[in-house]
Amino acid sequence: MNLKSIVLVLLMIFTSISLKAQDCKHTFSGLVEDFHDKSPLVGATVFIKNLNKYGTTNAQGKFTIENICTGKIIVEVSHLACEPQLFELTINKDLYKVIDLEHHLEELHEVNVKSETKKETKTAQETVITSNTLEKFANLSLGDALKEVSGVSSINTGNTIVKPMINGMLGSRVSIINNTVRLQDQEWGIEHAPNVDVNSANKISVIKGAGALAYSGDAIGGVVLIKPSRVIKKDTLYGQTVFGIQTNGMGYNTSTKLNKSYDSGWFMQFQGSYKANGDFHTPDYNLTNTGSNAKGLTTRFGKNNFESGFEVFYSFLDSKIGILRGSAVGNAFDLARAIETGIPSVIEDFRYSIDLPRQEITHHLLKANYYKRFKNFGKLNLQYDYQYNQRFEFDVRRGELKFIPAIDLTLQTHSFLADLNLDSNSNRKYNFGIMARYQDNFADPSTGVRRLIPDYNKYDLGAYATAEWLLSDQLTTDAAIRYDFNRIDAKKFYRKFRWEERGYDEDFSDIIIDETGTQYLTNPVFDYHNFSASLGAQLKLNDNSSLITNYSLTNRPPNPAELFSDGLHHSAARYELGDLRFDKEVSNRFSASYKYNTDKTYFLVEAFYNNIRDYIYLKPFDFIETIRGPYAVWEYKQTNAQLYGIDVTLNYDIAKNLEWQNNSAFIKGYESNSTPLIDIPPFTTINKIKYSNKNWYDFSATVKSEWVFEQNEWPDFNFTVVDRLTNEEVAINISNPPPAYHLLHFNSEAMFPIGKSTSLNINFGINNIFNLNYRNYLNQLRFFSNELGRNYTLQFTFKY
């Protein structure tokens, strides 16, 4: 044996002796407990990965693992419905460690509508729209997607501008919360669609009524919560790409999402989309200048650990929307002719280009938030957000004016929120928060048109407290209270004759700060103190049924349009006038829901009654003469109102692969003198028959029946105008609702695996199968044209 071999043998012997002499008599023990309330977690697993040793906690939450060698160990602690913890320890003696796990993650489960989806509230009337449903609306709008919920409809301006309506309420009565940021985008206008790209949403919660006071204190109609994809604390990269086409409007759309996350908690998400359509068409004619295009971008990054984390979120949406050319009437006589003939005055060949009239809207949203959890206490959230909204509305004008918008509004909003969630006791949870907001609206005076909305600054301060009590396994109650202070400080010119006509010379002479010829420059400043509260209970009757009751008190101050409107809307052929005397709306809403859920049946019936004091609405009352002829004057008015209704959702498994779904909504609204309210949705019932087969590439096919009844109760705002050339009276029937209609739609889809983690979903649909002519009572352009004809859609979704 040579010397090299002898040295190698001695080295191996020495190493063996050294290993045998290593101290492997240490004990690793400890306690696994709930992070919130320090209660012991029974049955938790403590696994030492590099030594393949494990232990399990006993009834006191304690564990012991013996015969651990000196050195580093890698420990993974897990428990059912908890987020696992992974960490390194150095062992050189016996070690005892207390380990905290987040045990409330069991509430994060999410399934389809037939089961219990994780909700934001316990006792409010809330419905969740999941990502699988939202994917089908990639080429449409947020308002279109929300109509999947019973009791949610929309008020439209044409087919592209879709504004959601919850139980007859819309505009500033519905708060839209995008990733915990309340959307600020001139929502007071009927023709102002929410600036949200539905492709950026992973889940949407629709809360009817003011059941979510932590988000908003003036949501008389309800709250829409939009949430992005949930962050997965795992080293992974996944995404999806959507591409779709449609025949009506020759439209196309594409969207891409990418999600990257790490075990350390760092994450990044990106989403981008583009949609474009040319002129849409009815069964009989082209709808000239109804094309649209929209570009959207959403990105977020941050660190998401249990004890602390942060997030930076940015979204951008740029939209260009054509308004039906035939709706740009010159005066009241043009409106009368449009109603009488029933077809647009301008019908041209199909085109993608967007001419006048049109809207161009740009919206930026930037959010930064930080959170910190404290053991045996709760979680603190801090958030700042900034929004920039630019709105151009171009009217049909001649010469150089055609390039200048008739409405040019810039809205900038800064908000700060602080929220403290005390959840250390799972049976009693408390939440406290404060909010501060500053808003600046600038109306460019160089439009050549009298400004409809003036310059103003708005200041908001809010504070809220919510509580949730689990009284027993069957009964949960919650309560909330909120106070909001709102100040609006405006600068507005009033023509002297209008100032005196409205009686402002007697009530508001002290706000005149300057006089220029035929106008007064005024500085109206209004303060509003608003109190909101809610109280609810959820009673589990048995394993299959439950009952929810809720009461909410809500105050909503008048918005800038209701206070200050003083100008002409050319496309609507009307003047709009606000009123400086308006008081806040006060809503008392009572609701009750009954739910029955088994393996074969899901049944939900929701009833509500909403009594609103000083309800604000818009009605015609006079005429004004212009060089283009007479225009109707529409005035904002206040009245006491009552609304009530019932929403029904039913899913029933007829057979193994066959399912019936029904959504129905009934609502009535009246003034205190029993006069029906304007723009209340008619009774609607939607039925679906769905066949699905998991073994056929997850194939499904659905036939949808949409039956919209005629609105048989409506306020009579019809009027007549005298034609000065002929001295004849011309009737303008703007109130008469269109007849009922029934539509059939079809949708099918299948999922094809492409690779180990890649799949392709193909979705094919037909809307308005029989190419029916009809008009929608809640479409503001129903006087000028029919609704859309048959539309074939095809969409490809790659998931990877």
PDB file of N, CA and C in Angstrom, residues 684-743:
ATOM      1  N   THR A 684     -87.511  41.566 -15.049  1.00  0.00           N
ATOM      2  CA  THR A 684     -86.630  40.809 -15.935  1.00  0.00           C
ATOM      3  C   THR A 684     -86.438  39.409 -15.378  1.00  0.00           C
ATOM      4  N   THR A 685     -86.513  38.424 -16.246  1.00  0.00           N
ATOM      5  CA  THR A 685     -86.209  37.053 -15.828  1.00  0.00           C
ATOM      6  C   THR A 685     -85.314  36.403 -16.870  1.00  0.00           C
ATOM      7  N   ILE A 686     -84.239  35.794 -16.406  1.00  0.00           N
ATOM      8  CA  ILE A 686     -83.257  35.152 -17.280  1.00  0.00           C
ATOM      9  C   ILE A 686     -83.159  33.679 -16.890  1.00  0.00           C
ATOM     10  N   ASN A 687     -83.338  32.798 -17.868  1.00  0.00           N
ATOM     11  CA  ASN A 687     -83.242  31.358 -17.644  1.00  0.00           C
ATOM     12  C   ASN A 687     -82.134  30.773 -18.510  1.00  0.00           C
ATOM     13  N   LYS A 688     -81.398  29.830 -17.938  1.00  0.00           N
ATOM     14  CA  LYS A 688     -80.328  29.149 -18.662  1.00  0.00           C
ATOM     15  C   LYS A 688     -80.470  27.643 -18.491  1.00  0.00           C
ATOM     16  N   ILE A 689     -80.282  26.931 -19.572  1.00  0.00           N
ATOM     17  CA  ILE A 689     -80.150  25.474 -19.524  1.00  0.00           C
ATOM     18  C   ILE A 689     -78.720  25.152 -19.934  1.00  0.00           C
ATOM     19  N   LYS A 690     -78.004  24.493 -19.039  1.00  0.00           N
ATOM     20  CA  LYS A 690     -76.579  24.244 -19.272  1.00  0.00           C
ATOM     21  C   LYS A 690     -76.289  22.752 -19.248  1.00  0.00           C
ATOM     22  N   TYR A 691     -75.651  22.281 -20.319  1.00  0.00           N
ATOM     23  CA  TYR A 691     -75.168  20.901 -20.365  1.00  0.00           C
ATOM     24  C   TYR A 691     -73.652  20.930 -20.230  1.00  0.00           C
ATOM     25  N   SER A 692     -73.112  20.064 -19.367  1.00  0.00           N
ATOM     26  CA  SER A 692     -71.663  20.009 -19.178  1.00  0.00           C
ATOM     27  C   SER A 692     -71.214  18.565 -19.046  1.00  0.00           C
ATOM     28  N   ASN A 693     -70.008  18.310 -19.540  1.00  0.00           N
ATOM     29  CA  ASN A 693     -69.446  16.963 -19.475  1.00  0.00           C
ATOM     30  C   ASN A 693     -67.936  17.078 -19.266  1.00  0.00           C
ATOM     31  N   LYS A 694     -67.476  16.731 -18.069  1.00  0.00           N
ATOM     32  CA  LYS A 694     -66.057  16.842 -17.741  1.00  0.00           C
ATOM     33  C   LYS A 694     -65.213  15.926 -18.620  1.00  0.00           C
ATOM     34  N   ASN A 695     -65.779  14.815 -19.068  1.00  0.00           N
ATOM     35  CA  ASN A 695     -65.001  13.845 -19.844  1.00  0.00           C
ATOM     36  C   ASN A 695     -64.817  14.266 -21.303  1.00  0.00           C
ATOM     37  N   TRP A 696     -65.567  15.252 -21.751  1.00  0.00           N
ATOM     38  CA  TRP A 696     -65.430  15.766 -23.126  1.00  0.00           C
ATOM     39  C   TRP A 696     -64.644  17.075 -23.102  1.00  0.00           C
ATOM     40  N   TYR A 697     -63.425  16.998 -22.633  1.00  0.00           N
ATOM     41  CA  TYR A 697     -62.568  18.188 -22.550  1.00  0.00           C
ATOM     42  C   TYR A 697     -63.264  19.322 -21.789  1.00  0.00           C
ATOM     43  N   ASP A 698     -63.926  18.948 -20.696  1.00  0.00           N
ATOM     44  CA  ASP A 698     -64.621  19.932 -19.852  1.00  0.00           C
ATOM     45  C   ASP A 698     -65.594  20.770 -20.681  1.00  0.00           C
ATOM     46  N   PHE A 699     -66.322  20.114 -21.548  1.00  0.00           N
ATOM     47  CA  PHE A 699     -67.233  20.787 -22.479  1.00  0.00           C
ATOM     48  C   PHE A 699     -68.496  21.255 -21.766  1.00  0.00           C
ATOM     49  N   SER A 700     -69.010  22.411 -22.179  1.00  0.00           N
ATOM     50  CA  SER A 700     -70.305  22.877 -21.695  1.00  0.00           C
ATOM     51  C   SER A 700     -70.992  23.668 -22.800  1.00  0.00           C
ATOM     52  N   ALA A 701     -72.313  23.625 -22.805  1.00  0.00           N
ATOM     53  CA  ALA A 701     -73.123  24.382 -23.771  1.00  0.00           C
ATOM     54  C   ALA A 701     -74.337  24.939 -23.028  1.00  0.00           C
ATOM     55  N   THR A 702     -74.615  26.234 -23.247  1.00  0.00           N
ATOM     56  CA  THR A 702     -75.683  26.920 -22.515  1.00  0.00           C
ATOM     57  C   THR A 702     -76.599  27.655 -23.482  1.00  0.00           C
ATOM     58  N   VAL A 703     -77.894  27.474 -23.298  1.00  0.00           N
ATOM     59  CA  VAL A 703     -78.901  28.270 -24.001  1.00  0.00           C
ATOM     60  C   VAL A 703     -79.506  29.228 -22.974  1.00  0.00           C
ATOM     61  N   LYS A 704     -79.502  30.505 -23.302  1.00  0.00           N
ATOM     62  CA  LYS A 704     -79.956  31.537 -22.370  1.00  0.00           C
ATOM     63  C   LYS A 704     -81.185  32.241 -22.918  1.00  0.00           C
ATOM     64  N   SER A 705     -82.227  32.310 -22.100  1.00  0.00           N
ATOM     65  CA  SER A 705     -83.466  33.019 -22.441  1.00  0.00           C
ATOM     66  C   SER A 705     -83.528  34.300 -21.600  1.00  0.00           C
ATOM     67  N   GLU A 706     -83.613  35.443 -22.286  1.00  0.00           N
ATOM     68  CA  GLU A 706     -83.672  36.739 -21.605  1.00  0.00           C
ATOM     69  C   GLU A 706     -85.005  37.401 -21.924  1.00  0.00           C
ATOM     70  N   TRP A 707     -85.841  37.534 -20.916  1.00  0.00           N
ATOM     71  CA  TRP A 707     -87.182  38.076 -21.101  1.00  0.00           C
ATOM     72  C   TRP A 707     -87.298  39.363 -20.278  1.00  0.00           C
ATOM     73  N   VAL A 708     -87.434  40.491 -20.984  1.00  0.00           N
ATOM     74  CA  VAL A 708     -87.570  41.801 -20.345  1.00  0.00           C
ATOM     75  C   VAL A 708     -88.982  42.318 -20.604  1.00  0.00           C
ATOM     76  N   PHE A 709     -89.739  42.536 -19.539  1.00  0.00           N
ATOM     77  CA  PHE A 709     -91.121  42.975 -19.667  1.00  0.00           C
ATOM     78  C   PHE A 709     -91.181  44.481 -19.996  1.00  0.00           C
ATOM     79  N   GLU A 710     -92.335  44.924 -20.442  1.00  0.00           N
ATOM     80  CA  GLU A 710     -92.529  46.361 -20.656  1.00  0.00           C
ATOM     81  C   GLU A 710     -92.693  47.061 -19.305  1.00  0.00           C
ATOM     82  N   GLN A 711     -92.065  48.225 -19.173  1.00  0.00           N
ATOM     83  CA  GLN A 711     -92.235  49.010 -17.952  1.00  0.00           C
ATOM     84  C   GLN A 711     -93.623  49.651 -17.980  1.00  0.00           C
ATOM     85  N   ASN A 712     -94.518  49.162 -17.107  1.00  0.00           N
ATOM     86  CA  ASN A 712     -95.909  49.618 -17.162  1.00  0.00           C
ATOM     87  C   ASN A 712     -96.204  50.761 -16.199  1.00  0.00           C
ATOM     88  N   GLU A 713     -95.193  51.208 -15.450  1.00  0.00           N
ATOM     89  CA  GLU A 713     -95.373  52.360 -14.566  1.00  0.00           C
ATOM     90  C   GLU A 713     -94.215  53.327 -14.793  1.00  0.00           C
ATOM     91  N   TRP A 714     -94.542  54.518 -15.265  1.00  0.00           N
ATOM     92  CA  TRP A 714     -93.512  55.493 -15.588  1.00  0.00           C
ATOM     93  C   TRP A 714     -94.090  56.900 -15.465  1.00  0.00           C
ATOM     94  N   PRO A 715     -93.259  57.891 -15.126  1.00  0.00           N
ATOM     95  CA  PRO A 715     -93.763  59.262 -15.009  1.00  0.00           C
ATOM     96  C   PRO A 715     -94.002  59.857 -16.386  1.00  0.00           C
ATOM     97  N   ASP A 716     -95.084  60.590 -16.524  1.00  0.00           N
ATOM     98  CA  ASP A 716     -95.433  61.185 -17.816  1.00  0.00           C
ATOM     99  C   ASP A 716     -94.728  62.540 -17.955  1.00  0.00           C
ATOM    100  N   PHE A 717     -93.546  62.490 -18.617  1.00  0.00           N
ATOM    101  CA  PHE A 717     -92.799  63.716 -18.886  1.00  0.00           C
ATOM    102  C   PHE A 717     -92.932  64.145 -20.351  1.00  0.00           C
ATOM    103  N   ASN A 718     -93.887  63.560 -21.069  1.00  0.00           N
ATOM    104  CA  ASN A 718     -94.105  63.971 -22.461  1.00  0.00           C
ATOM    105  C   ASN A 718     -94.526  65.441 -22.515  1.00  0.00           C
ATOM    106  N   PHE A 719     -94.171  66.114 -23.602  1.00  0.00           N
ATOM    107  CA  PHE A 719     -94.511  67.522 -23.719  1.00  0.00           C
ATOM    108  C   PHE A 719     -94.714  67.880 -25.189  1.00  0.00           C
ATOM    109  N   THR A 720     -95.176  69.093 -25.425  1.00  0.00           N
ATOM    110  CA  THR A 720     -95.380  69.594 -26.797  1.00  0.00           C
ATOM    111  C   THR A 720     -94.615  70.902 -26.964  1.00  0.00           C
ATOM    112  N   VAL A 721     -94.204  71.147 -28.211  1.00  0.00           N
ATOM    113  CA  VAL A 721     -93.502  72.379 -28.566  1.00  0.00           C
ATOM    114  C   VAL A 721     -94.220  72.992 -29.763  1.00  0.00           C
ATOM    115  N   VAL A 722     -94.378  74.306 -29.761  1.00  0.00           N
ATOM    116  CA  VAL A 722     -95.032  75.003 -30.860  1.00  0.00           C
ATOM    117  C   VAL A 722     -93.993  75.370 -31.921  1.00  0.00           C
ATOM    118  N   ASP A 723     -94.235  74.891 -33.123  1.00  0.00           N
ATOM    119  CA  ASP A 723     -93.378  75.240 -34.261  1.00  0.00           C
ATOM    120  C   ASP A 723     -93.744  76.657 -34.702  1.00  0.00           C
ATOM    121  N   ARG A 724     -92.807  77.588 -34.558  1.00  0.00           N
ATOM    122  CA  ARG A 724     -93.100  78.990 -34.846  1.00  0.00           C
ATOM    123  C   ARG A 724     -93.317  79.259 -36.326  1.00  0.00           C
ATOM    124  N   LEU A 725     -92.855  78.348 -37.168  1.00  0.00           N
ATOM    125  CA  LEU A 725     -93.071  78.555 -38.602  1.00  0.00           C
ATOM    126  C   LEU A 725     -94.478  78.169 -39.014  1.00  0.00           C
ATOM    127  N   THR A 726     -95.022  77.125 -38.394  1.00  0.00           N
ATOM    128  CA  THR A 726     -96.356  76.639 -38.780  1.00  0.00           C
ATOM    129  C   THR A 726     -97.402  76.866 -37.706  1.00  0.00           C
ATOM    130  N   ASN A 727     -96.957  77.278 -36.497  1.00  0.00           N
ATOM    131  CA  ASN A 727     -97.845  77.449 -35.338  1.00  0.00           C
ATOM    132  C   ASN A 727     -98.549  76.161 -34.939  1.00  0.00           C
ATOM    133  N   GLU A 728     -97.951  75.034 -35.340  1.00  0.00           N
ATOM    134  CA  GLU A 728     -98.507  73.737 -34.969  1.00  0.00           C
ATOM    135  C   GLU A 728     -97.772  73.183 -33.749  1.00  0.00           C
ATOM    136  N   GLU A 729     -98.523  72.447 -32.918  1.00  0.00           N
ATOM    137  CA  GLU A 729     -97.918  71.800 -31.757  1.00  0.00           C
ATOM    138  C   GLU A 729     -97.276  70.490 -32.178  1.00  0.00           C
ATOM    139  N   VAL A 730     -96.054  70.287 -31.723  1.00  0.00           N
ATOM    140  CA  VAL A 730     -95.308  69.074 -32.026  1.00  0.00           C
ATOM    141  C   VAL A 730     -95.157  68.265 -30.730  1.00  0.00           C
ATOM    142  N   ALA A 731     -95.672  67.037 -30.718  1.00  0.00           N
ATOM    143  CA  ALA A 731     -95.597  66.183 -29.521  1.00  0.00           C
ATOM    144  C   ALA A 731     -94.225  65.516 -29.439  1.00  0.00           C
ATOM    145  N   ILE A 732     -93.655  65.532 -28.248  1.00  0.00           N
ATOM    146  CA  ILE A 732     -92.368  64.878 -28.012  1.00  0.00           C
ATOM    147  C   ILE A 732     -92.573  63.865 -26.889  1.00  0.00           C
ATOM    148  N   ASN A 733     -92.705  62.626 -27.265  1.00  0.00           N
ATOM    149  CA  ASN A 733     -93.043  61.553 -26.311  1.00  0.00           C
ATOM    150  C   ASN A 733     -91.766  60.886 -25.793  1.00  0.00           C
ATOM    151  N   ILE A 734     -91.117  61.573 -24.858  1.00  0.00           N
ATOM    152  CA  ILE A 734     -89.840  61.064 -24.352  1.00  0.00           C
ATOM    153  C   ILE A 734     -90.018  60.082 -23.206  1.00  0.00           C
ATOM    154  N   SER A 735     -91.219  59.936 -22.682  1.00  0.00           N
ATOM    155  CA  SER A 735     -91.432  59.066 -21.525  1.00  0.00           C
ATOM    156  C   SER A 735     -91.902  57.673 -21.895  1.00  0.00           C
ATOM    157  N   ASN A 736     -92.603  57.541 -23.013  1.00  0.00           N
ATOM    158  CA  ASN A 736     -93.231  56.258 -23.346  1.00  0.00           C
ATOM    159  C   ASN A 736     -92.206  55.146 -23.436  1.00  0.00           C
ATOM    160  N   PRO A 737     -92.392  54.068 -22.679  1.00  0.00           N
ATOM    161  CA  PRO A 737     -91.434  52.958 -22.719  1.00  0.00           C
ATOM    162  C   PRO A 737     -91.641  52.073 -23.944  1.00  0.00           C
ATOM    163  N   PRO A 738     -90.598  51.407 -24.412  1.00  0.00           N
ATOM    164  CA  PRO A 738     -90.739  50.473 -25.531  1.00  0.00           C
ATOM    165  C   PRO A 738     -91.420  49.185 -25.067  1.00  0.00           C
ATOM    166  N   PRO A 739     -91.892  48.363 -25.992  1.00  0.00           N
ATOM    167  CA  PRO A 739     -92.578  47.118 -25.621  1.00  0.00           C
ATOM    168  C   PRO A 739     -91.608  46.077 -25.057  1.00  0.00           C
ATOM    169  N   ALA A 740     -92.177  45.021 -24.487  1.00  0.00           N
ATOM    170  CA  ALA A 740     -91.376  43.914 -23.958  1.00  0.00           C
ATOM    171  C   ALA A 740     -90.649  43.194 -25.084  1.00  0.00           C
ATOM    172  N   TYR A 741     -89.628  42.451 -24.722  1.00  0.00           N
ATOM    173  CA  TYR A 741     -88.901  41.662 -25.724  1.00  0.00           C
ATOM    174  C   TYR A 741     -88.337  40.398 -25.081  1.00  0.00           C
ATOM    175  N   HIS A 742     -88.092  39.418 -25.932  1.00  0.00           N
ATOM    176  CA  HIS A 742     -87.525  38.140 -25.486  1.00  0.00           C
ATOM    177  C   HIS A 742     -86.391  37.753 -26.423  1.00  0.00           C
ATOM    178  N   LEU A 743     -85.194  37.516 -25.855  1.00  0.00           N
ATOM    179  CA  LEU A 743     -84.014  37.169 -26.642  1.00  0.00           C
ATOM    180  C   LEU A 743     -83.520  35.789 -26.259  1.00  0.00           C
TER     181      LEU A 743
END
